Structure formats: structure tokens, C-alpha cells
mmCIF file of C-alpha atoms in Angstrom:
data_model
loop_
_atom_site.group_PDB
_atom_site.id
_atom_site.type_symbol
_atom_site.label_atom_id
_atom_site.label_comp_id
_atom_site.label_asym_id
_atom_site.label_seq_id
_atom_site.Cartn_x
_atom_site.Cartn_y
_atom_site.Cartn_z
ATOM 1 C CA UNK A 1314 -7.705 10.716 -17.803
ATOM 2 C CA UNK A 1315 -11.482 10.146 -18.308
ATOM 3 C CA UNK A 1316 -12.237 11.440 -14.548
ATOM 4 C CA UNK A 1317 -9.643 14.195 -14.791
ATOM 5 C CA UNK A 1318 -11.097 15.660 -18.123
ATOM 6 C CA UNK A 1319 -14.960 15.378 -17.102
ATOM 7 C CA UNK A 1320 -14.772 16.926 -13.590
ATOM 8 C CA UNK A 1321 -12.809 20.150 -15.030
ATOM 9 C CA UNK A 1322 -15.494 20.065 -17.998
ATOM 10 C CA UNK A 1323 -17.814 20.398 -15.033
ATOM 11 C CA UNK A 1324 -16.208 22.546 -13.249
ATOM 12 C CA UNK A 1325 -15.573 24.825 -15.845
ATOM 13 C CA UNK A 1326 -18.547 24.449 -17.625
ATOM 14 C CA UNK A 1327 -17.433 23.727 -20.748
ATOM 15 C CA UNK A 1328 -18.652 20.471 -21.992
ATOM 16 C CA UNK A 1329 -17.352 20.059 -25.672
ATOM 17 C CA UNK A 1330 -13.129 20.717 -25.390
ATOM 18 C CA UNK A 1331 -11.278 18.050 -23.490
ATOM 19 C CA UNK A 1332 -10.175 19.022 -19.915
ATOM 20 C CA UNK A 1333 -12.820 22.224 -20.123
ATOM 21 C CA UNK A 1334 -10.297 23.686 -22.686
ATOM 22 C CA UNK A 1335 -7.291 23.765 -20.228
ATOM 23 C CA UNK A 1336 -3.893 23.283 -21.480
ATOM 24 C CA UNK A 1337 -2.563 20.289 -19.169
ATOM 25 C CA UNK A 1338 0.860 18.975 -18.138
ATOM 26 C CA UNK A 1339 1.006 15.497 -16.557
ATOM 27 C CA UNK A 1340 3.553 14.168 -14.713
ATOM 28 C CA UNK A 1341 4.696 11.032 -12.910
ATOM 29 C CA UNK A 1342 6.294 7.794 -13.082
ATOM 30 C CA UNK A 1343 3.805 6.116 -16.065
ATOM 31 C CA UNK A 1344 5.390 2.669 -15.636
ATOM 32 C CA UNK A 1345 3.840 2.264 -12.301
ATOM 33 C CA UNK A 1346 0.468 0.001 -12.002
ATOM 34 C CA UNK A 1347 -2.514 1.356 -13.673
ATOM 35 C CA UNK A 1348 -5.563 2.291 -11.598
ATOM 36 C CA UNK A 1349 -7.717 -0.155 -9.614
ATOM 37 C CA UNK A 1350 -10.731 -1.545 -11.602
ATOM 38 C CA UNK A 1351 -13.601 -0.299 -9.134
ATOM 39 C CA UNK A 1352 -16.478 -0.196 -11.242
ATOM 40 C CA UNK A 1353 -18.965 -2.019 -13.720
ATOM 41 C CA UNK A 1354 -16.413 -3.886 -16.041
ATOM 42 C CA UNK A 1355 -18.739 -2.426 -19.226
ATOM 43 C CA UNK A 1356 -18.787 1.401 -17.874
ATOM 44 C CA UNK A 1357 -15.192 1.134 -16.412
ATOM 45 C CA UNK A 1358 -14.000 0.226 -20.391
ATOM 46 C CA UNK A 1359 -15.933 2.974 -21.990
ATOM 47 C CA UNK A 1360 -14.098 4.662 -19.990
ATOM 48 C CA UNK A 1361 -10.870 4.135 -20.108
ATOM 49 C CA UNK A 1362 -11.455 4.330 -24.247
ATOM 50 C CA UNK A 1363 -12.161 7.889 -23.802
ATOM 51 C CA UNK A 1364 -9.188 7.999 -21.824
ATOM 52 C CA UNK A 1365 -7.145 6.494 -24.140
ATOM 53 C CA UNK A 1366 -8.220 8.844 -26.794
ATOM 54 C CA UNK A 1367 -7.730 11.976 -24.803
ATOM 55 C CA UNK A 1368 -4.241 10.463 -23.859
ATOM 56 C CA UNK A 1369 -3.449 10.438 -27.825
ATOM 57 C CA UNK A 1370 -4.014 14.264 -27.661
ATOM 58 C CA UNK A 1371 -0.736 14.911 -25.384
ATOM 59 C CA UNK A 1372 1.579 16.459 -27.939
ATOM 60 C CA UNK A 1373 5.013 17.039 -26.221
ATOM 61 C CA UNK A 1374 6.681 14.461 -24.184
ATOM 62 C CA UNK A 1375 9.743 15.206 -21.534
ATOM 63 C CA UNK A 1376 11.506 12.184 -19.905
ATOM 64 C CA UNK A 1377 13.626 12.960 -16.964
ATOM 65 C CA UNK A 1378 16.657 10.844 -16.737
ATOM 66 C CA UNK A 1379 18.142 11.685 -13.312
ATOM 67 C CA UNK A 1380 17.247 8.713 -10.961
ATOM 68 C CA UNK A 1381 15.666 10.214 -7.758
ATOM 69 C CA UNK A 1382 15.312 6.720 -6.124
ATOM 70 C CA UNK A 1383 19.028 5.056 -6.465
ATOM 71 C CA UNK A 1384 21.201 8.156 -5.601
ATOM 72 C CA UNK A 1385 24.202 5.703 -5.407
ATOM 73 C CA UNK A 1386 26.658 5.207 -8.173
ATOM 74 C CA UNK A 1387 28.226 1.842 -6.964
ATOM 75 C CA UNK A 1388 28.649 -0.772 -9.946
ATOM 76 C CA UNK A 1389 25.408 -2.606 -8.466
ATOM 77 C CA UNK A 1390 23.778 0.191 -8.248
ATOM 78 C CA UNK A 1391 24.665 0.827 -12.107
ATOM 79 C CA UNK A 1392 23.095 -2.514 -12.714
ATOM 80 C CA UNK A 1393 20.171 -1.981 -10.339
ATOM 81 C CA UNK A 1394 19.329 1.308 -12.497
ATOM 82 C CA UNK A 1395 20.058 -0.308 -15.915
ATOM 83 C CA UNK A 1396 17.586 -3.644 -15.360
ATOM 84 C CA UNK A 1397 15.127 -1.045 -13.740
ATOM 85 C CA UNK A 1398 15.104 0.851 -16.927
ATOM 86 C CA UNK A 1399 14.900 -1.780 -19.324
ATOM 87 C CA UNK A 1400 12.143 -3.289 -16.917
ATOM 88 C CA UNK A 1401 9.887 -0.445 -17.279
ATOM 89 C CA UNK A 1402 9.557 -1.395 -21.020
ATOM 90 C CA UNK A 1403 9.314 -5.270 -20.380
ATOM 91 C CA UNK A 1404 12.314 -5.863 -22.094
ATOM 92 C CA UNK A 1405 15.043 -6.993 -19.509
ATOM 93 C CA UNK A 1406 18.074 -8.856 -20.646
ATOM 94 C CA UNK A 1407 19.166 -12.033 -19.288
ATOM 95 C CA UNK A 1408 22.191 -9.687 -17.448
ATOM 96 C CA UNK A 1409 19.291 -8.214 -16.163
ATOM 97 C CA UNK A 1410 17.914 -11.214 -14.986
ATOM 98 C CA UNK A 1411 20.755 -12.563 -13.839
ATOM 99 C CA UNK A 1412 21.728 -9.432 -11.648
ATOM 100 C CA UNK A 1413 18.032 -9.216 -10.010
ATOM 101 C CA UNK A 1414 18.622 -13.394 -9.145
ATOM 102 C CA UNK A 1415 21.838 -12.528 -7.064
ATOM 103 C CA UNK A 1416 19.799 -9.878 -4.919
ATOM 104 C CA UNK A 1417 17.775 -13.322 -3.255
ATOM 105 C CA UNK A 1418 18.044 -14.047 -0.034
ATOM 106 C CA UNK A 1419 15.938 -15.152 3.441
ATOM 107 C CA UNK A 1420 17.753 -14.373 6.362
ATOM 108 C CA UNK A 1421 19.318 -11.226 6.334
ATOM 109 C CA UNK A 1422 19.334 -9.544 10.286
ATOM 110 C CA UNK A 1423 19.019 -5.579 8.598
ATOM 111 C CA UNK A 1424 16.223 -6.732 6.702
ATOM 112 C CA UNK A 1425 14.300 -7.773 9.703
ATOM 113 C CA UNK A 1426 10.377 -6.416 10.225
ATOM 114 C CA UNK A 1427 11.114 -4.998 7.126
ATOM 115 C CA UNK A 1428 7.701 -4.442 5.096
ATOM 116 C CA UNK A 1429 7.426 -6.860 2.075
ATOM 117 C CA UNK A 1430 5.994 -5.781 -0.881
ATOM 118 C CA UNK A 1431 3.649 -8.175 -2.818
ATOM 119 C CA UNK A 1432 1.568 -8.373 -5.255
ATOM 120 C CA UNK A 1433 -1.290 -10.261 -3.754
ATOM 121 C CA UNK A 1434 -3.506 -9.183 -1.018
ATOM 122 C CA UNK A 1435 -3.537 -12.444 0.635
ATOM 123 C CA UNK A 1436 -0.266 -12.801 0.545
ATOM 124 C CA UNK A 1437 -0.191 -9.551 2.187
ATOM 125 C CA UNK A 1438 -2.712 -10.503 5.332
ATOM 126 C CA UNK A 1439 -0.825 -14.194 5.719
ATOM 127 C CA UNK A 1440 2.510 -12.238 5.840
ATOM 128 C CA UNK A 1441 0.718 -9.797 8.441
ATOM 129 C CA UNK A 1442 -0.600 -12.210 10.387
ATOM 130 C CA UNK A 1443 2.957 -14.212 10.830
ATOM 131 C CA UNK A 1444 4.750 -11.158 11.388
ATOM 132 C CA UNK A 1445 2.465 -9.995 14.347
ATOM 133 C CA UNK A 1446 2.563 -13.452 15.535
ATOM 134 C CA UNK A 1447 6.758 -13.391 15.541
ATOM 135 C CA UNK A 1448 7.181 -9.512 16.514
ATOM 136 C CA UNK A 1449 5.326 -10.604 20.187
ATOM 137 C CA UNK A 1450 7.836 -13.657 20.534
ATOM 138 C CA UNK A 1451 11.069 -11.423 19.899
ATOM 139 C CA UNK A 1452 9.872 -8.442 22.095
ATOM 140 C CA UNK A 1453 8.337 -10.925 24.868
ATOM 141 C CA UNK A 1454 4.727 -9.300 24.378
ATOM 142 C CA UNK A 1455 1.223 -10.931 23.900
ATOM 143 C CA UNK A 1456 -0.666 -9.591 20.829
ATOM 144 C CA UNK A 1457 -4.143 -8.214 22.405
ATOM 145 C CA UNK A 1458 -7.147 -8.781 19.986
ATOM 146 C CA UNK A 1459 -9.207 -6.062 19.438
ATOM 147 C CA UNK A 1460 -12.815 -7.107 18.094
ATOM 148 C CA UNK A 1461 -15.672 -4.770 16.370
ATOM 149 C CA UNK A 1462 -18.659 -3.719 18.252
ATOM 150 C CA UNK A 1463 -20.793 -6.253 15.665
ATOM 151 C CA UNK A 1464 -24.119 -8.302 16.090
ATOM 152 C CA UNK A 1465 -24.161 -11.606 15.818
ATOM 153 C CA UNK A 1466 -24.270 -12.035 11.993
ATOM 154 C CA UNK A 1467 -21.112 -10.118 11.678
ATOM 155 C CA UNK A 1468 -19.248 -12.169 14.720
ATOM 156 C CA UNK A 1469 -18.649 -14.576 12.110
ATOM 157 C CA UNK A 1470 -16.560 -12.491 10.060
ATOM 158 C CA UNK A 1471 -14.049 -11.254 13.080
ATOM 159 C CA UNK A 1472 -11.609 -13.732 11.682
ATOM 160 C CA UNK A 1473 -11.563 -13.151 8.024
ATOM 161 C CA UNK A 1474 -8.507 -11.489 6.550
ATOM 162 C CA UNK A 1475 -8.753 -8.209 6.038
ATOM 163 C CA UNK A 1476 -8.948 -8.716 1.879
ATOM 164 C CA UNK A 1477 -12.114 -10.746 2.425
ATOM 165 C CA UNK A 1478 -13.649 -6.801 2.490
ATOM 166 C CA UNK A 1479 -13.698 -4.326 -0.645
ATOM 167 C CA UNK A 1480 -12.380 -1.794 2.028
ATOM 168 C CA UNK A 1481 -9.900 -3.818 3.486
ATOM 169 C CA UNK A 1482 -11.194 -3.061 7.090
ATOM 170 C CA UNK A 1483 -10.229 -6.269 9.420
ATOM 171 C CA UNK A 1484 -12.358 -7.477 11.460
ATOM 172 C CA UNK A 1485 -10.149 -7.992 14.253
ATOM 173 C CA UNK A 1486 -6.571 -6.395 14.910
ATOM 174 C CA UNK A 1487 -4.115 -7.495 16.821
ATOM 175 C CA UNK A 1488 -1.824 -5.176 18.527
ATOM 176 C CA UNK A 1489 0.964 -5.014 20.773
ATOM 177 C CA UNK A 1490 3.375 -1.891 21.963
ATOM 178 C CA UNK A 1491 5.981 -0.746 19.313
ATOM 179 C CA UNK A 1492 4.549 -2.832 16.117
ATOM 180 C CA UNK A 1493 4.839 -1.683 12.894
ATOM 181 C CA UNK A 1494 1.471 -0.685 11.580
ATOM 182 C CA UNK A 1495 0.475 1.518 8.137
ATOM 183 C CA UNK A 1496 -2.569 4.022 8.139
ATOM 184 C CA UNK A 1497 -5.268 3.025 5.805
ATOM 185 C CA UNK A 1498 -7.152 6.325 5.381
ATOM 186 C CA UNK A 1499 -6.898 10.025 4.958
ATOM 187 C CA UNK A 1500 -7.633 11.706 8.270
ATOM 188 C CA UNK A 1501 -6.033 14.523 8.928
ATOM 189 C CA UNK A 1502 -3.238 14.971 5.864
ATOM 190 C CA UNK A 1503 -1.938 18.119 7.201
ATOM 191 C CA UNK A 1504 -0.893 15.576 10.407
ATOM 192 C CA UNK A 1505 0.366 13.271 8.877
ATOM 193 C CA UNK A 1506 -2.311 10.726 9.098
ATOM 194 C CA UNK A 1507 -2.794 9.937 5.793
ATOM 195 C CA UNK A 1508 -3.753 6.746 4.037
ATOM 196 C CA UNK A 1509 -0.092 4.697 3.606
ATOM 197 C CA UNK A 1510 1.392 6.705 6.364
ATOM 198 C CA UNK A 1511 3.832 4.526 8.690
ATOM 199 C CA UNK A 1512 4.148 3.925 11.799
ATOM 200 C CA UNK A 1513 4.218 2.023 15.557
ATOM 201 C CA UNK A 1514 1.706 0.994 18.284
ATOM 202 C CA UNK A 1515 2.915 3.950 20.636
ATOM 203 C CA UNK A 1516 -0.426 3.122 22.743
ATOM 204 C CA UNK A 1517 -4.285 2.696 22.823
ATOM 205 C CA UNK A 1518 -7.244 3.528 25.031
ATOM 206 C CA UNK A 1519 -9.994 0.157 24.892
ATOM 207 C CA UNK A 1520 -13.107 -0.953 26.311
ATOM 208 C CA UNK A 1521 -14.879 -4.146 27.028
ATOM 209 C CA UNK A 1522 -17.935 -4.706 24.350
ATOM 210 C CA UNK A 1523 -20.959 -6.195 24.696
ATOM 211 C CA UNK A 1524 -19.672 -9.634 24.320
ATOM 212 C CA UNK A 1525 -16.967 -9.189 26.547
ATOM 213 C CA UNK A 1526 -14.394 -8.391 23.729
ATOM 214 C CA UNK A 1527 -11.661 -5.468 23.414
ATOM 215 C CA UNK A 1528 -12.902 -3.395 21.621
ATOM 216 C CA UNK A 1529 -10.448 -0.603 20.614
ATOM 217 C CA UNK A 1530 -11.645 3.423 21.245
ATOM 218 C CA UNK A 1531 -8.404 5.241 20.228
ATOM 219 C CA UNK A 1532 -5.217 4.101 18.704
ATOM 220 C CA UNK A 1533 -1.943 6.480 19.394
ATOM 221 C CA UNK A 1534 0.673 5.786 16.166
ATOM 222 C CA UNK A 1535 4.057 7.068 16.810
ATOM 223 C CA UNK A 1536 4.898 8.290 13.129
ATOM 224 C CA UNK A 1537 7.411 6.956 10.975
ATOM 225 C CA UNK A 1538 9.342 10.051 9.102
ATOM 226 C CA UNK A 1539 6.183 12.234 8.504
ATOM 227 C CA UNK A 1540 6.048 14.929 5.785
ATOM 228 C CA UNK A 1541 6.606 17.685 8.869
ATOM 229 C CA UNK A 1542 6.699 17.390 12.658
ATOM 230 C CA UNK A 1543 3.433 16.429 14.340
ATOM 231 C CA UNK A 1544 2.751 17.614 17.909
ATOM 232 C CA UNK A 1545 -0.785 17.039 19.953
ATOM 233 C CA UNK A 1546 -1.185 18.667 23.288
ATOM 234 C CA UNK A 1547 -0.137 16.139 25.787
ATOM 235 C CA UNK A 1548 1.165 13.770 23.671
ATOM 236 C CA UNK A 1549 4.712 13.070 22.644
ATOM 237 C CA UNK A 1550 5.776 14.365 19.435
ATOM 238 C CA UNK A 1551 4.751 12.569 16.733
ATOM 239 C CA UNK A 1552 2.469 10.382 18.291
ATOM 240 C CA UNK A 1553 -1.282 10.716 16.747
ATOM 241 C CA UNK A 1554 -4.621 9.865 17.995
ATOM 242 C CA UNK A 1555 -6.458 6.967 15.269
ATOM 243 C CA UNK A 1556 -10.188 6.687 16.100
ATOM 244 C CA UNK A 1557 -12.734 4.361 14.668
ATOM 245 C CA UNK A 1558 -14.655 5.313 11.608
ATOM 246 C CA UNK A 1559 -18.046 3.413 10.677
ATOM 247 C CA UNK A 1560 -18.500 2.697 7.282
ATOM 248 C CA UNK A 1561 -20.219 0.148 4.942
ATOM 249 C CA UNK A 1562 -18.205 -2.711 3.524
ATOM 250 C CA UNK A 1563 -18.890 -5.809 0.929
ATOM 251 C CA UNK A 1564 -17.873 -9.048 2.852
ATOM 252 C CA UNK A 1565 -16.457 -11.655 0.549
ATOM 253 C CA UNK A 1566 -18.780 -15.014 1.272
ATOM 254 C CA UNK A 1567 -18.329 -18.466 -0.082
ATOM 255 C CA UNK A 1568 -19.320 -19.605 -3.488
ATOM 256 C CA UNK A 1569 -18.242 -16.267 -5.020
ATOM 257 C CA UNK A 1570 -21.437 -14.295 -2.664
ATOM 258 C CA UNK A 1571 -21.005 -11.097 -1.237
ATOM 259 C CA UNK A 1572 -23.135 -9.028 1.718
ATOM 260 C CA UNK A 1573 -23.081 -5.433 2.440
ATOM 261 C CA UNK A 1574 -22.452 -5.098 6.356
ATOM 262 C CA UNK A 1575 -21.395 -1.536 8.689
ATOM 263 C CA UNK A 1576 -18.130 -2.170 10.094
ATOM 264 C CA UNK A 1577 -16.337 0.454 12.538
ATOM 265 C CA UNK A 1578 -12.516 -0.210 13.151
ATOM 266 C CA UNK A 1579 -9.496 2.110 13.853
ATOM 267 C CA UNK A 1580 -9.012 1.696 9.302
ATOM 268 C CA UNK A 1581 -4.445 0.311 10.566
ATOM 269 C CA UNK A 1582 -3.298 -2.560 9.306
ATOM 270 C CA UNK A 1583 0.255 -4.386 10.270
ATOM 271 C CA UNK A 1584 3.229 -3.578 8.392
ATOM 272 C CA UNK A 1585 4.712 -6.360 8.089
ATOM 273 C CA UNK A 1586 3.744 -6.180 4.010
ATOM 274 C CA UNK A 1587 2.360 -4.437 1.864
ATOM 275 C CA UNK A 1588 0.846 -4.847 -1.992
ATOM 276 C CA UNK A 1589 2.826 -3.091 -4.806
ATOM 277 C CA UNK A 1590 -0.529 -0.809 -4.984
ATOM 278 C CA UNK A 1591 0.198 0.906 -1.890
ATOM 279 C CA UNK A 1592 4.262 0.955 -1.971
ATOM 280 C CA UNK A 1593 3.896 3.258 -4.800
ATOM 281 C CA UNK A 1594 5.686 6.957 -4.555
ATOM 282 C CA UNK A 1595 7.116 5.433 -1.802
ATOM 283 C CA UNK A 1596 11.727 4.868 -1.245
ATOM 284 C CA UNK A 1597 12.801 2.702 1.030
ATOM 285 C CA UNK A 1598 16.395 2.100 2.458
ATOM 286 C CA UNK A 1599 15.770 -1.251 3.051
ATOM 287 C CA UNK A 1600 13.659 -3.002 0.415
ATOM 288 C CA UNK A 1601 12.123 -6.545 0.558
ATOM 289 C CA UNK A 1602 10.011 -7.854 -2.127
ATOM 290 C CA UNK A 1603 8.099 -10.931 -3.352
ATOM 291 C CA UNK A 1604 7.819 -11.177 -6.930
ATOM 292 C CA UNK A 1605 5.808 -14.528 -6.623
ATOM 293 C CA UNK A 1606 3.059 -14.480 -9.787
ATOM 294 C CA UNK A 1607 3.534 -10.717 -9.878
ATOM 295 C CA UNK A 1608 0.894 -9.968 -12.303
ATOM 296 C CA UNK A 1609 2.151 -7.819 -14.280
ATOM 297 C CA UNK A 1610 6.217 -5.959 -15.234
ATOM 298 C CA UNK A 1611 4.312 -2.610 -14.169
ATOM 299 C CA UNK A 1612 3.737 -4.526 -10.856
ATOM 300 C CA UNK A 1613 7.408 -6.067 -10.668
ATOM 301 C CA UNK A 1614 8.738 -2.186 -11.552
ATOM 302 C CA UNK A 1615 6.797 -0.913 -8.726
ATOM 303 C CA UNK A 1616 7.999 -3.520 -6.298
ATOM 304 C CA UNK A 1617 11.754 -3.429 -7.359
ATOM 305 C CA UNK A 1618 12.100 0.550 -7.730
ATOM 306 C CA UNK A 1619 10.913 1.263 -4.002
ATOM 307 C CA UNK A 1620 14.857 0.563 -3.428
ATOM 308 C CA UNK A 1621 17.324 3.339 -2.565
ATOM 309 C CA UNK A 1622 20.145 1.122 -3.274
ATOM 310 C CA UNK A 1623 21.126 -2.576 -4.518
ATOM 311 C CA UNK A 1624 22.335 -2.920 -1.325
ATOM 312 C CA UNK A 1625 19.316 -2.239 0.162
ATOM 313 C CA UNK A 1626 17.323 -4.324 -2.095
ATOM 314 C CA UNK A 1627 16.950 -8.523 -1.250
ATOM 315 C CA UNK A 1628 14.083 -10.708 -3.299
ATOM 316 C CA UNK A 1629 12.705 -13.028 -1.500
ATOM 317 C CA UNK A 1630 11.391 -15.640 -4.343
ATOM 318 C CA UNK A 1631 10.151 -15.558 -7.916
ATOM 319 C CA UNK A 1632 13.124 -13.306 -9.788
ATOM 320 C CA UNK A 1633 13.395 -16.390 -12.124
ATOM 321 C CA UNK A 1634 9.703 -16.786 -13.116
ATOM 322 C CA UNK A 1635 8.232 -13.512 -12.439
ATOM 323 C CA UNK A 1636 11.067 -11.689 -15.543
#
């Protein structure tokens, strides 16, 4: 609200009426997660006080009741929507509960290479990792390991996850033909490639570095249901060029020390999971999710209303302690 209110003060020049004086309407799904802390923890509070404050200045309120997730009226689904909305307010009841604890299960064949949502970006990169490691084995491929173009300081962070970075770039991906992978910036948003974008290895163009390593020059994504049809002259439709971007990153180091190092990658990740953060606005047909010390009921909303359907919807662990 802060950021909102002081760039259209700016903009508009007029620095004593919130918002520049503008009549505003606001709208979205407010029991999602709140924004990412990204700043100094004193300036960051300040604020979000002023945000607060200019929140209490919203004077009519209109809550939309039709559910544009969970179009389905089975009785699950009925129960789905139910715990969903009494979840949004923390306040689930233990039919809730006890309707979200039959939805667990491992080993499900439709659910398979499904993204997971989680909560935790390590658990993200671990279920990544594994998931890369397994998609190979089933489709008889070898994952190829593409490296940066780094001196020797920065070798030694090839093999850090990619949460080890404040920009989650990895330091190493590994790829093979038809794996799920999710775009992790905004490139080109009227083609699609936009940051949480889906998608498959469709192909990739690589070169040896100066170590001998792959190093990846351009990445072609086969897009998973983009906003409109994508089509690039000699290429197949739907299938986008990724190339690699430089840009400075803060490497996590041990005993809580950090460096600033340039890192250029093609900014994909695997999609074998995801964190609640990015599965936001998002509905999927099949949803998997891992409330394991979810950190928050916004966080366990987010992850539980990506579902189209109860059907579609299987918890992997942590119903129980996470409601």
C-alpha cells in the first residue's frame, strides 16, 4: 500500500493526499501470503505502518462469493470449498480437518511429475533435485549439467542449491529433453515468457567453457498453456528461445556470511515444486501439496486453493500439524 500510494504521489505530484488524491479500488484474493520482506527490517516496518494506516482509509468493502477455482459442485468439492473458506480466517473446524486428512496420499500414478507446492525453499530445491534425478530414469535419459562461465572463486558455489542465492539463480542446471521446468523472470510478457510461466526442455544450443564445462547459450521451453499462442520464425509453436542474463547475486556462506558475486544463467528452474510464493494466482487440475511447518494459514490457503477440484487435490504430509 505504502509503494502504491508514494509512486502515484510522485507521479502525480501531489505529495500531501494519499494515493496523489486518486480514488482507488483494490482487488484480489487478501488471504493469500503477504509480500516478501526485502528490505532493512527497521525501514521495511515504517513502512508497512503507513500502509496499514492508509489501508484503514478503504471505506467500502465487496466480497465476491462465486468460487472461480473449484467450479465443481460434488459433495467433496462442497467440503473442499467450505474448509477453504473457514481456512482463510484461521478458523477451520475439526470436519474441516478431518476432510483435508482424507485428501493424503503418496503414490497416486495421475499425480505423477506433478509440481509440489511447499512452503520452504529448500524443500523446494531437494524436491527439484530428486525429481530431475527420477524424470531421467523413467524416460531413459541422462541429465546434462550445465555450469556458469565463473572464475575460480565462484566454482565453488556450482553446487549450492539454488536458495543459497537472494535471486534464486542456480549455479548449475541440469537438463534433459521434455522436463518440466518454470521461468524465473519477466522476459518478454507479451510471449509468454514471464516469471512463473511453465513449461518443458523442448531443446538447447551449448558450448564448452573455459574449464571444459557445458555451459548453456540458449534454452528453447515448449510452453505450458500460455496466456495466447506463441510462434518464433523457425521454431515450433510455442516453443521460446531462454538466454542467459548476467546479474549480481548475494551467495549464502557459512556462519550466517554472505558475498556479492555476477552470476549469468538461463534464470529456469525444475518443476518438480514450487513454494506457495510462486503458486499464487495460479489453478491447477492436479494439485500436490506439502503442508510440512507451513508457516503460516495464509501460506496453507495458498497451497490448498491452487486446486480445481477435491479430486484433484492429494496432501502429501503435515494436514494434522500444519491446521
Amino acid at each position: 500500500m505504502h509503494k502504491i500510494s508514494s509512486k502515484l504521489c510522485h507521479i502525480l505530484g501531489v505529495k500531501h493526499k494519499p494515493f496523489g488524491g486518486l480514488n482507488m479500488i483494490f482487488a484480489g484474493d487478501f488471504a493469500q501470503l503477504p509480500p516478501i520482506q526485502g528490505e532493512n527490517a527497521s525501514l521495511y516496518g515504517r513502512k508497512i505502518a503507513i500502509g496499514k494506516s492508509l489501508w484503514h482509509q478503504v471505506t467500502t468493502v465487496v466480497i465476491l462469493w462465486e468460487n472461480m477455482h473449484q467450479r465443481q459442485q460434488s459433495p467433496d468439492d462442497a467440503e473442499l470449498q467450505m474448509a477453504l473458506e473457514n481456512l482463510r480466517y484461521n478458523a477451520c473446524t475439526q470436519k474441516d480437518i478431518a476432510f483435508l486428512e482424507s485428501r493424503a496420499s503418496v503414490s497416486d500414478d495421475v499425480f505423477q511429475n506433478v509440481s509440489v507446492i511447499t512452503s520452504w525453499n529448500v524443500h523446494k530445491d531437494e524436491a527439484n533435485r530428486l525429481g530431475s534425478i527420477c524424470f531421467a530414469n523413467e524416460t531413459s535419459q541422462t541429465l546434462t549439467d550445465f555450469y556458469l562461465e565463473d572464475n575460480e572463486f565462484q566454482c565453488a558455489f556450482w553446487d549450492q542449491p539454488p536458495s543459497n542465492t537472494d535471486l534464486k539463480i542456480p549455479g548449475k542446471l541440469s537438463l534433459c529433453v521434455s522436463m518440466p521446468i518454470m521461468i524465473q523472470r519477466n522476459s518478454a510478457t507479451e510471449l509468454g515468457m514471464t516469471k512463473g510461466q511453465e513449461g518443458t526442455v523442448y531443446a538447447w544450443q551449448s558450448c564448452k567453457g573455459s574449464r571444459g564445462q557445458h555451459v548453456l547459450d540458449t534454452l528453447f521451453v515448449l510452453l505450458q498453456n500460455p496466456p495466447s499462442p506463441v510462434q518464433f520464425d523457425g521454431l515450433p509453436l510455442n516453443v521460446v528461445p531462454i538466454v542467459p542474463l548476467k546479474a549480481r547475486v548475494c551467495v549464502n556462506l557459512p556462519g550466517n556470511k554472505h558475498t556479492m558475486i555476477t552470476r549469468e544463467q538461463v534464470k529456469v528452474l525444475p518443476n518438480f515444486a514450487m513454494t506457495d510464493y510462486a503458486a499464487q494466482g495460479k489453478t491447477h487440475p492436479f494439485n500436490v501439496v506439502d503442508l510440512y511447518k507451513c508457516k503460516s494459514h495464509q501460506s496453507l490457503y495458498t497451497c490448498l486453493s491452487r486446486s480445481a477440484s477435491a479430486a484433484g487435490m492429494i496432501i502429501l504430509q503435515g494436514a494434522s500439524g500444519a491446521l
